[in-house]
Amino acid sequence: MAQQKKGPVFAIFFCQQLDARQDINRRCLEKEFGSHIRFFPIPCSGRIEPLHLLKAIESGADMAYLLTCGEGDCRYGEGNIRAKKRVNYAQGLIEEIGLERKRIVLISKKIDAPVSIDILVREAIAGNDMLPIQWNGHNLQVDD
Amino acid sequence: MITAERKPITEIEAMLNPFRRILVVGCGTCVAECAAGGEKEVALLSSALRMDARLKGRKIEVGEVTIDRQCVYEFINELTGFVDHYDAILSLGCGAGVQAVAGLFPKMPVLPGLNTKFIGETKETGLWIENCRACGDCKLGYFAGVCPLTRCAKGLLNGPCGGSKNGVCETNPDTPCAWQMIIDRLEGRGQIDLLQTIFPPVDWSKYEGKGPRKIEREDQRSGS
Amino acid sequence: MEVESNLKKVLMNGHFAVTAECGPPKGADPDVIQKKGNILKGYVDSVNVTDNQTGVVRLCSLAACAILKREGLDPVLQMVTRDRNRIALQSDVLGASALGIRNILCLSGDHQSFGNQREAKGVFDIDSIQLIQTVRSMRDEGKVIGGDVLIQPPDLFIGTTENPFADPFQYRVLRLEKKIMAGAEFIQTQCIYNIARFKEWMKQVQDRGIDKKVYILGGITPMKSASMAQYMNTKVAGMDIPDHMIMRMKSVAAKNQREEGIKIAIETIEVLKEIKGIQGIHIMAIEWEEIVPRLVEEAGLYPRPAV
Ligand code: SF4
Ligand code: SF4
């Protein structure tokens, strides 16, 4: 059902504390975008590792998003602050190899009203102006 | 521990340029503690290198392995056979690790992925500070447990220079003045008089006497 | 002919001594030093020659001292431990003595990261106190570090610096005492602007009887402008210029600031003359040697005693 055959592939890491109806909310997006979207729930955004973000891009995502609660909202304390620094580090690393920093995006949302990741992700995707990564003719899989 | 930092990718990439099959070898001890060369960093760098090659239209194969200690033969030996598949090793060990691996596989180009920095302490998470130069003749007992050779920018052994101000070093406002620390500690113990003896010049022969140093312990050696 | 340190004679005869600093050029031209020497000649008892100050490469102190000596001045060889190991330092001490240089000022030196050779390896094989001790033992016992005997010991009047404005304040006097224990015979202090703190320090010096064991010369640097004052206060290691001093410089029109700086310097000299235990002044007029004669004259310190 992948309607957007040529568009970028999105990897969405999200904090499970964010949206109680996450499973339902993400399912409709998965239906719509098919293989162009992939969700990775994490128990707290503080658990994100730069490696997760890099691996997502390496295995085909053109954009990697991390959805966290707002600063000060973290149930486990400083998870989202740590997440921000990790995102920064990963951004630095992809920049070193010549990719744009903004292929990794941190979206942190103040939880004052119920949040729906469906809406958050749609907003993010609508705001995206990055094209798929030009891998210089190589397939995603190295054929050795 | 020995601390290190990853080299810039461009530098690593230039070193690896002639090779197609690369084995990235991490070390699970010091450089893992300082988040430069452990298993995680091996995975991260390998991923970056693969993507980098793809972006540049090059084909490479990057293998990943992390051993417990890159500076001890028994552990490096685990790589025997395994390395034959590769054209080069990118070591994420400290300088000693790189050399030990290169020593065991003399035919294989072994390249350093890290810049080895210093012997240090994990001061806070994500903050490492240098506090020993391995002078070979530890003097910490005289200096309230603060090494002036290392932590004073001028290595002064007889008190602070004229640039010590507000507790920080004249060379760098981010660094505490070692002598302020020493004096504060000794004063707290009522032992400031310890500093009134003139400390003689350092015996640097214990540091760089006749080139590289070694420790030989008969009781530890096998054979007769 | 026996050469003697003029500075030592002036001090031993109880005169209020005047020394000045001369910075060697960033080049090989001996005339620059000759010229500076001739400006100072007759107005000061001795001339300090800085040793690659702030880590900037300049004509070497030893050569500049030799040139000044030839011009009939009494040079003070400044020697920092930053650039040379103990072999080179001791060898230069012997060379200086052989050239008729009779005063040495032992320092550790500004850190190399300040200068124009920031990638240099700082040597710091020994520190300033160890250097004082070394020169003293070379002179008095005829021995180098390690105990080897010299055929002829060097003849040098040994000094060092002290910065009463650095921290930790409570330890500064103890450190001065340590320098004297090591063998220092005269002290030149950091530039004095904060007179209150200087007096406090001198009181500690007197209380411990240190002024009886060593000659202390107070440091004077005339400020050229309010901006120089501000720059020195924030950028130069170990400087302490109180706000009221900076305000005073700022309060006069830019074109009169030099005059104000000179006035302040002369007032400070007058204060120093009255402090018990101060036996002279050391003028560090940075790239402004030509002002020294006027300062000396107006402070009533001219002519200099013939000893
Ligand atoms: S005195 Fe020597 S061994 Fe001891 S901490 Fe300092 S450099 Fe290390
Ligand atoms: S300020 Fe302190 S740490 Fe820095 S060089 Fe001087 S004495 Fe050493």
XYZ file of C-alpha atoms and ligand atoms in Angstrom:
691
model
C 0.000 0.000 0.000
C 3.008 2.288 -0.253
C 1.477 5.221 -2.007
C 4.528 7.446 -1.764
C 6.897 5.210 -3.717
C 9.409 7.966 -4.389
C 9.163 9.952 -1.184
C 11.497 9.737 1.783
C 11.336 6.935 4.330
C 10.637 8.011 7.895
C 11.839 6.329 11.071
C 9.898 7.429 14.117
C 11.318 6.772 17.550
C 8.873 7.713 20.225
C 8.613 7.772 23.956
C 5.885 5.414 25.089
C 4.870 7.797 27.823
C 3.670 10.253 25.236
C 0.397 8.876 23.978
C -1.778 6.318 25.714
C -3.488 5.424 22.429
C -0.224 5.101 20.547
C -0.942 1.687 19.030
C -4.192 2.720 17.471
C -2.896 6.099 16.437
C 0.137 4.800 14.668
C -1.698 2.031 12.867
C -3.513 4.389 10.565
C -0.230 6.029 9.616
C 1.333 2.655 8.932
C -1.549 1.828 6.642
C -1.193 5.071 4.786
C 2.591 5.202 4.382
C 3.373 1.526 4.198
C 7.070 0.818 3.967
C 7.803 4.511 4.079
C 7.252 4.732 7.758
C 8.600 2.699 10.629
C 7.842 3.107 14.315
C 10.172 2.293 17.159
C 8.614 2.632 20.598
C 11.041 3.256 23.444
C 10.140 3.147 27.147
C 11.698 6.546 27.768
C 13.409 8.866 25.323
C 16.432 8.816 27.608
C 17.034 5.291 26.341
C 17.753 6.445 22.828
C 21.281 5.804 21.614
C 22.948 7.576 18.712
C 23.435 4.121 17.287
C 19.649 3.607 16.980
C 19.345 6.721 14.887
C 22.326 5.858 12.718
C 21.179 2.309 12.213
C 17.765 3.556 11.136
C 19.339 5.691 8.453
C 21.788 3.018 7.446
C 18.999 0.551 6.948
C 16.944 2.810 4.762
C 15.379 5.741 6.543
C 15.922 9.166 5.047
C 14.659 10.949 8.121
C 14.836 9.881 11.743
C 12.579 11.520 14.297
C 12.615 11.250 18.024
C 9.387 12.187 19.746
C 9.744 13.014 23.404
C 7.769 14.769 26.071
C 8.706 18.360 26.881
C 11.603 19.324 29.119
C 10.526 18.886 32.696
C 7.787 16.415 31.791
C 9.880 13.282 31.804
C 8.475 10.634 34.074
C 11.942 9.287 34.710
C 13.522 12.663 35.363
C 15.919 13.822 32.713
C 15.274 11.401 29.907
C 14.407 13.978 27.321
C 17.348 16.196 28.211
C 19.669 13.291 27.711
C 17.849 12.467 24.498
C 18.521 15.941 23.188
C 22.252 15.560 23.733
C 22.292 12.153 22.090
C 20.409 13.498 19.105
C 22.969 16.243 18.899
C 25.777 13.744 18.896
C 24.163 11.659 16.176
C 23.561 14.779 14.114
C 27.241 15.650 14.408
C 28.210 12.211 13.256
C 26.036 12.165 10.124
C 27.252 15.646 9.355
C 30.817 14.331 9.462
C 30.016 11.854 6.723
C 28.340 14.512 4.638
C 24.640 14.103 5.442
C 22.498 16.993 6.619
C 22.069 17.375 10.363
C 18.371 17.914 9.939
C 17.828 14.377 8.809
C 17.693 13.644 12.508
C 14.971 15.605 14.240
C 14.000 15.914 17.860
C 10.388 16.795 18.519
C 9.596 17.455 22.115
C 6.055 18.114 23.092
C 4.778 19.679 26.252
C 2.088 17.395 27.590
C -0.614 19.821 28.626
C -3.400 18.225 26.621
C -3.553 14.600 25.469
C -1.024 14.048 22.692
C -1.652 11.946 19.665
C 1.450 10.722 17.886
C -0.641 10.512 14.779
C -0.982 14.301 14.713
C 2.612 14.900 15.736
C 3.956 12.705 12.987
C 1.696 14.194 10.335
C 2.872 17.665 11.323
C 6.467 16.571 11.147
C 6.095 14.912 7.784
C 4.201 17.880 6.377
C 7.020 20.157 7.479
C 9.737 18.020 5.962
C 11.558 19.351 2.903
C 14.358 16.774 2.730
C 14.497 14.466 -0.262
C 15.579 10.840 -0.110
C 19.295 10.389 0.486
C 21.365 10.028 -2.666
C 23.430 6.932 -1.982
C 25.471 7.296 -5.125
C 23.848 4.457 -7.009
C 24.300 1.890 -4.292
C 21.519 -0.244 -2.994
C 20.809 -0.282 0.639
C 22.329 -3.695 1.047
C 25.999 -4.048 0.302
C 26.207 -6.982 -2.024
C 29.119 -8.966 -0.679
C 42.213 4.555 32.916
C 43.668 5.482 29.549
C 41.359 7.948 27.844
C 40.906 8.506 24.148
C 38.737 10.292 21.614
C 37.616 9.259 18.171
C 39.507 10.766 15.269
C 37.475 12.827 12.808
C 35.741 10.641 10.221
C 37.538 12.403 7.369
C 40.885 11.383 8.825
C 39.756 7.802 9.387
C 38.291 7.664 5.930
C 41.548 8.875 4.360
C 43.492 6.157 6.190
C 41.030 3.479 5.145
C 40.803 4.631 1.576
C 43.028 1.934 0.071
C 41.085 -0.873 1.763
C 37.788 -2.504 1.018
C 37.262 -5.008 3.798
C 37.803 -3.442 7.150
C 37.581 -4.927 10.597
C 36.791 -2.435 13.340
C 38.193 -3.760 16.599
C 37.047 -2.310 19.892
C 38.437 -2.762 23.356
C 36.226 -3.449 26.350
C 38.361 -1.853 29.015
C 39.620 1.740 29.341
C 38.358 3.123 26.051
C 34.969 1.556 26.665
C 34.767 3.325 30.015
C 35.481 6.640 28.330
C 32.968 5.893 25.555
C 35.500 6.008 22.741
C 36.263 2.451 21.740
C 33.845 0.009 23.345
C 31.261 -2.166 21.659
C 28.795 0.687 21.238
C 31.330 2.959 19.651
C 32.462 0.191 17.321
C 28.883 -0.209 16.088
C 28.368 3.513 15.753
C 31.551 4.143 13.841
C 31.048 1.106 11.611
C 27.595 2.303 10.710
C 28.930 5.755 9.933
C 31.742 4.319 7.821
C 29.375 2.156 5.801
C 27.099 5.067 5.111
C 30.024 7.286 4.309
C 31.262 4.805 1.725
C 27.814 4.489 0.234
C 27.456 8.228 -0.072
C 30.757 8.362 -1.906
C 29.884 5.477 -4.157
C 32.491 3.151 -2.717
C 31.941 -0.442 -1.806
C 33.298 -1.495 1.535
C 32.647 -4.193 3.998
C 32.927 -3.365 7.641
C 33.209 -6.071 10.259
C 32.785 -5.378 13.942
C 34.343 -7.058 16.935
C 35.209 -6.020 20.447
C 37.660 -7.855 22.645
C 38.108 -7.488 26.387
C 41.571 -5.980 26.260
C 43.511 -4.982 23.214
C 46.765 -4.725 25.112
C 46.926 -8.343 26.276
C 48.026 -11.128 23.983
C 45.508 -13.715 25.222
C 42.619 -11.516 24.244
C 44.023 -10.326 20.924
C 44.633 -13.908 20.035
C 40.867 -14.383 19.787
C 41.131 -12.534 16.489
C 43.477 -15.045 14.924
C 41.989 -16.522 11.793
C 39.067 -14.174 11.966
C 41.136 -11.263 10.674
C 42.247 -13.102 7.535
C 39.071 -12.137 5.765
C 39.922 -8.442 6.034
C 42.321 -6.049 4.296
C 42.890 -3.799 7.269
C 42.102 -3.396 10.946
C 40.823 -0.159 12.367
C 41.637 -0.360 16.030
C 39.582 1.525 18.575
C 42.041 0.654 21.303
C 44.458 3.058 22.937
C 47.910 3.459 21.416
C 49.116 0.410 23.322
C 46.211 -1.627 21.989
C 46.856 -0.609 18.389
C 50.495 -1.588 18.743
C 49.774 -4.873 20.425
C 47.319 -5.851 17.689
C 49.758 -4.734 14.999
C 52.427 -6.801 16.708
C 50.351 -9.935 16.552
C 49.314 -9.464 12.927
C 52.430 -7.976 11.348
C 51.213 -8.468 7.776
C 47.978 -6.651 8.383
C 47.732 -2.850 8.267
C 46.459 -1.846 11.711
C 45.257 1.740 11.835
C 44.357 3.899 14.822
C 40.769 5.104 15.005
C 41.309 7.007 18.228
C 43.561 9.698 19.537
C 44.871 8.454 22.857
C 44.802 11.307 25.316
C 45.854 10.695 28.893
C 45.636 8.726 32.107
C 42.584 10.088 33.762
C 39.706 9.861 36.089
C 35.988 9.850 35.269
C 35.182 13.018 37.135
C 31.512 13.014 36.230
C 29.597 11.085 33.602
C 30.947 12.428 30.357
C 33.838 14.284 31.953
C 37.333 12.885 32.118
C 40.281 14.717 33.560
C 43.988 14.091 33.266
C 45.644 13.508 36.576
C 48.693 11.304 36.165
C 51.654 11.457 33.798
C 53.090 8.143 34.932
C 56.318 9.778 36.073
C 57.484 6.493 37.572
C 58.080 7.953 41.029
C 54.779 8.845 42.626
C 54.917 11.929 44.780
C 51.256 12.193 45.696
C 52.034 11.601 49.348
C 53.666 15.015 49.555
C 50.940 16.888 47.752
C 47.726 15.924 49.500
C 46.760 13.593 46.690
C 46.852 16.172 43.892
C 49.552 15.632 41.303
C 51.330 18.915 40.560
C 53.348 17.372 37.752
C 50.159 16.685 35.872
C 47.573 19.096 37.132
C 49.699 22.228 37.364
C 50.191 23.505 33.828
C 53.850 24.190 34.601
C 54.459 21.088 36.667
C 55.677 23.212 39.573
C 56.685 21.316 42.688
C 57.316 24.170 45.059
C 54.144 26.187 45.127
C 51.905 28.161 42.803
C 53.171 30.448 40.085
C 52.278 34.120 40.033
C 49.323 33.527 37.789
C 47.079 31.597 40.147
C 43.929 33.639 40.642
C 40.565 32.868 42.224
C 41.356 29.184 42.275
C 41.855 28.808 38.554
C 44.956 28.323 36.456
C 46.395 31.218 34.466
C 46.485 29.107 31.350
C 42.869 28.102 31.356
C 39.984 29.505 33.350
C 38.204 26.136 33.056
C 40.938 24.360 34.969
C 41.366 24.594 38.700
C 44.826 25.646 39.876
C 46.423 22.490 41.244
C 48.288 24.489 43.823
C 45.184 26.105 45.163
C 43.802 22.591 45.649
C 46.953 21.344 47.339
C 47.143 24.310 49.668
C 43.454 24.180 50.553
C 43.669 20.505 51.400
C 46.814 20.811 53.454
C 45.451 23.836 55.250
C 42.311 21.914 56.084
C 44.524 19.315 57.711
C 46.716 21.877 59.427
C 49.706 20.606 57.487
C 50.662 23.592 55.387
C 54.177 23.446 56.867
C 54.770 20.307 54.780
C 55.199 22.642 51.836
C 58.056 24.563 53.407
C 60.629 21.962 52.486
C 62.083 22.582 49.079
C 61.163 19.746 46.771
C 64.235 18.714 44.775
C 64.274 18.492 40.954
C 62.352 15.535 39.576
C 64.286 12.434 38.675
C 63.119 12.220 35.094
C 65.288 9.175 34.491
C 62.427 7.236 36.016
C 60.230 8.681 33.321
C 62.291 8.651 30.166
C 65.607 7.347 31.367
C 66.706 5.128 28.524
C 63.810 5.268 26.151
C 60.710 3.157 26.617
C 60.306 1.744 30.079
C 59.438 -1.760 31.047
C 58.463 -3.644 34.145
C 59.834 -7.100 34.596
C 58.469 -9.282 37.353
C 60.170 -12.588 37.812
C 57.430 -13.874 40.106
C 54.886 -13.345 37.351
C 56.802 -14.897 34.539
C 56.455 -18.465 33.392
C 59.367 -20.708 32.584
C 62.607 -20.864 34.503
C 89.677 42.907 36.557
C 87.049 41.877 39.034
C 83.522 42.665 37.844
C 80.888 43.201 40.476
C 77.159 43.527 40.479
C 76.261 47.187 40.615
C 72.819 46.308 41.918
C 74.268 44.362 44.793
C 76.595 47.203 45.724
C 73.812 49.788 45.616
C 71.612 47.658 47.846
C 74.375 46.681 50.243
C 75.275 50.316 50.691
C 71.734 51.022 51.769
C 70.638 53.044 48.763
C 67.108 52.919 47.397
C 67.720 50.941 44.208
C 66.223 51.547 40.781
C 66.097 48.861 38.126
C 64.248 48.852 34.833
C 63.156 46.268 32.364
C 64.305 46.100 28.765
C 62.499 43.848 26.317
C 64.714 42.499 23.511
C 63.440 42.946 19.937
C 61.643 40.391 17.800
C 64.625 40.368 15.516
C 68.380 40.162 15.330
C 69.129 43.898 15.440
C 71.584 44.704 18.251
C 71.027 48.452 17.822
C 67.586 48.217 19.406
C 69.099 46.971 22.640
C 71.955 49.434 22.485
C 69.473 52.250 22.064
C 67.279 51.110 24.906
C 70.381 50.675 27.064
C 71.562 54.181 26.313
C 68.203 55.660 27.251
C 68.382 53.941 30.629
C 72.089 54.507 31.267
C 72.714 56.647 34.306
C 69.091 56.554 35.403
C 68.965 53.026 36.737
C 71.339 50.809 38.671
C 70.634 47.685 36.646
C 68.633 46.603 33.644
C 66.567 43.400 33.539
C 66.422 41.662 30.206
C 63.309 39.549 29.748
C 63.546 35.968 28.536
C 61.104 35.402 25.672
C 58.427 37.060 27.739
C 54.895 35.670 27.455
C 56.280 32.910 25.291
C 56.997 35.152 22.306
C 60.255 34.479 20.444
C 62.673 37.352 20.856
C 66.406 37.920 20.756
C 67.814 35.887 23.608
C 68.265 37.365 27.023
C 71.853 36.238 27.353
C 72.967 37.964 24.133
C 71.045 41.121 24.990
C 72.670 41.182 28.431
C 76.089 40.877 26.830
C 75.313 43.830 24.565
C 74.175 45.932 27.523
C 77.270 44.962 29.448
C 79.405 46.191 26.561
C 77.511 49.480 26.707
C 78.526 49.858 30.333
C 75.291 48.836 32.011
C 74.752 46.263 34.741
C 72.373 43.689 33.248
C 70.064 41.307 35.116
C 69.672 38.093 33.153
C 66.108 36.843 33.380
C 65.966 33.091 33.011
C 62.777 31.044 32.704
C 62.571 27.291 33.160
C 59.895 26.970 30.499
C 62.242 26.650 27.535
C 65.348 24.860 28.688
C 66.170 21.805 30.721
C 68.636 21.740 33.571
C 71.583 21.079 31.281
C 70.922 24.175 29.182
C 70.036 26.343 32.177
C 73.201 25.533 34.096
C 75.302 25.949 31.012
C 73.804 29.389 30.400
C 74.457 30.352 34.007
C 78.140 29.604 33.454
C 78.120 31.439 30.129
C 76.496 34.490 31.671
C 79.086 34.675 34.384
C 81.888 34.289 31.859
C 80.484 37.228 29.908
C 80.650 39.398 33.008
C 76.942 39.312 33.743
C 76.524 39.516 37.489
C 72.789 39.299 38.168
C 70.277 36.607 37.455
C 66.518 36.532 37.957
C 65.093 33.019 38.219
C 61.552 32.470 36.955
C 59.319 29.684 35.778
C 57.933 31.848 32.966
C 54.556 32.436 31.408
C 52.981 29.324 29.991
C 53.832 28.665 26.339
C 50.158 28.678 25.438
C 50.158 32.477 25.715
C 52.774 33.273 23.111
C 53.444 32.902 19.424
C 54.644 29.283 19.763
C 51.558 27.713 21.219
C 52.403 24.295 19.866
C 55.740 24.286 21.721
C 56.518 21.693 24.351
C 56.881 23.396 27.694
C 60.050 22.093 29.319
C 59.623 22.907 33.028
C 62.272 20.338 33.877
C 62.872 22.247 37.104
C 60.867 25.069 38.654
C 61.960 28.567 39.631
C 62.715 27.669 43.229
C 64.814 24.726 42.140
C 66.610 27.068 39.718
C 67.394 29.511 42.522
C 68.765 26.659 44.581
C 70.775 25.383 41.649
C 72.417 28.731 40.895
C 73.113 29.243 44.560
C 74.807 25.909 44.893
C 76.776 26.468 41.696
C 78.004 29.776 43.083
C 78.558 28.957 46.750
C 79.512 25.311 46.602
C 80.835 25.194 43.068
C 78.554 22.261 42.310
C 76.010 21.548 39.609
C 72.871 19.490 40.195
C 74.022 16.003 41.095
C 77.161 17.230 42.816
C 79.735 17.491 40.042
C 82.332 20.107 40.893
C 82.922 23.162 38.708
C 86.427 24.321 37.888
C 85.302 27.861 38.505
C 81.990 28.761 40.065
C 79.826 31.469 38.488
C 79.534 34.812 40.230
C 75.938 36.003 40.242
C 73.650 38.045 42.457
C 70.534 35.917 42.630
C 67.013 37.235 42.461
C 63.513 36.186 41.697
C 60.046 37.661 41.509
C 57.000 37.462 43.698
C 53.432 38.347 42.930
C 51.692 39.635 46.054
C 48.449 39.830 44.098
C 48.179 36.203 43.088
C 46.340 33.525 45.021
C 46.226 31.796 47.396
C 46.977 35.028 49.257
C 47.638 33.391 52.599
C 50.343 31.251 51.016
C 52.195 33.959 49.053
C 54.414 34.974 51.940
C 55.255 31.399 52.815
C 56.255 30.901 49.224
C 58.465 33.986 49.366
C 60.104 32.546 52.430
C 60.745 29.368 50.528
C 62.441 31.316 47.755
C 64.748 32.895 50.278
C 65.444 29.521 51.806
C 66.402 28.369 48.325
C 68.885 31.219 48.132
C 67.231 34.292 46.597
C 68.962 37.550 47.547
C 66.668 40.067 45.910
C 63.021 40.122 44.927
C 61.298 42.159 42.256
C 57.546 42.231 42.686
C 54.727 42.210 40.179
C 53.472 45.685 39.157
C 51.817 47.367 42.092
C 48.480 49.108 41.608
C 46.530 47.642 44.482
C 48.410 49.443 47.234
C 46.127 48.271 50.006
C 46.799 44.637 49.218
C 50.482 45.304 48.746
C 50.716 46.866 52.186
C 48.874 43.937 53.689
C 51.363 41.601 52.074
C 54.332 43.680 53.239
C 52.983 43.577 56.747
C 53.082 39.780 56.666
C 56.581 40.030 55.213
C 57.715 42.229 58.074
C 55.961 40.133 60.693
C 57.944 37.140 59.603
C 61.135 39.187 59.404
C 61.556 38.367 55.741
C 62.501 41.927 54.785
C 65.675 41.518 56.858
C 66.776 38.550 54.801
C 66.201 39.789 51.277
C 66.102 43.015 49.269
C 62.635 43.770 47.978
C 62.084 46.010 44.963
C 58.537 47.092 44.217
C 57.300 46.731 40.645
C 56.097 49.802 38.742
C 54.465 49.856 35.312
C 53.238 53.228 34.068
C 49.933 52.834 32.240
C 49.721 54.403 28.816
C 45.949 54.523 28.615
C 42.732 53.433 30.264
C 42.319 50.671 27.724
C 45.790 49.324 28.502
C 44.808 49.281 32.165
C 41.693 47.365 31.375
C 43.503 44.979 29.071
C 46.203 44.232 31.622
C 43.688 43.690 34.357
C 41.714 41.110 32.434
C 44.177 39.576 29.983
C 47.586 39.566 31.632
C 48.134 36.713 34.064
C 48.732 37.793 37.627
C 47.723 41.475 37.277
C 45.563 43.256 39.799
C 44.445 46.786 38.927
C 41.693 47.999 41.218
C 38.599 49.518 39.653
C 39.234 52.943 41.150
C 42.591 53.002 39.325
C 40.933 52.168 36.026
C 38.227 54.740 36.718
C 40.868 57.335 37.403
C 42.520 56.621 34.041
C 39.149 56.774 32.321
C 38.209 60.033 33.973
C 40.786 62.002 31.984
C 40.671 62.723 28.251
C 42.406 60.138 26.090
C 45.213 62.520 25.152
C 46.018 63.138 28.812
C 45.933 59.524 29.897
C 49.663 59.025 29.491
C 50.319 61.897 31.836
C 47.857 60.444 34.321
C 49.615 57.089 34.084
C 52.940 58.733 34.820
C 51.425 60.602 37.741
C 50.052 57.391 39.216
C 53.435 55.712 38.809
C 55.219 58.531 40.615
C 52.680 58.555 43.420
C 53.126 54.808 43.811
C 56.895 55.205 43.992
C 56.441 57.813 46.712
C 54.265 55.386 48.673
C 56.783 52.590 48.246
C 59.631 54.745 49.489
C 57.773 55.075 52.770
C 57.047 51.390 53.260
C 59.469 49.755 55.648
C 61.288 46.883 54.034
C 61.125 48.170 50.470
C 64.638 48.790 49.245
C 64.004 49.931 45.721
C 61.803 49.892 42.682
C 61.745 47.935 39.463
C 60.248 49.808 36.516
C 58.655 47.700 33.807
C 57.730 50.271 31.165
C 56.598 47.873 28.485
C 57.849 49.143 25.110
C 58.101 52.576 26.711
C 61.675 52.611 28.024
C 62.070 56.284 27.093
C 59.769 57.272 29.934
C 62.050 55.764 32.583
C 64.465 58.741 32.927
C 61.566 61.098 33.515
C 59.975 58.809 36.121
C 63.282 58.468 37.951
C 63.906 62.195 37.908
C 60.432 63.202 38.978
C 60.407 60.633 41.748
C 63.530 62.308 43.110
C 65.712 59.280 42.468
C 68.174 60.949 40.158
C 71.166 60.961 40.074
C 71.905 57.362 40.839
C 74.568 56.663 43.443
C 78.062 55.838 42.242
C 79.158 52.802 44.248
S 53.485 11.918 40.897
Fe 53.889 10.733 39.037
S 52.915 8.750 39.323
Fe 52.083 10.142 40.907
S 50.230 10.991 40.001
Fe 51.872 12.398 39.480
S 52.657 11.728 37.494
Fe 51.389 10.066 38.331
S 48.051 28.876 37.955
Fe 48.310 27.124 39.320
S 48.058 25.308 38.016
Fe 48.310 27.039 36.665
S 50.502 27.072 36.213
Fe 50.210 28.435 37.954
S 50.491 27.186 39.765
Fe 50.234 25.796 38.022
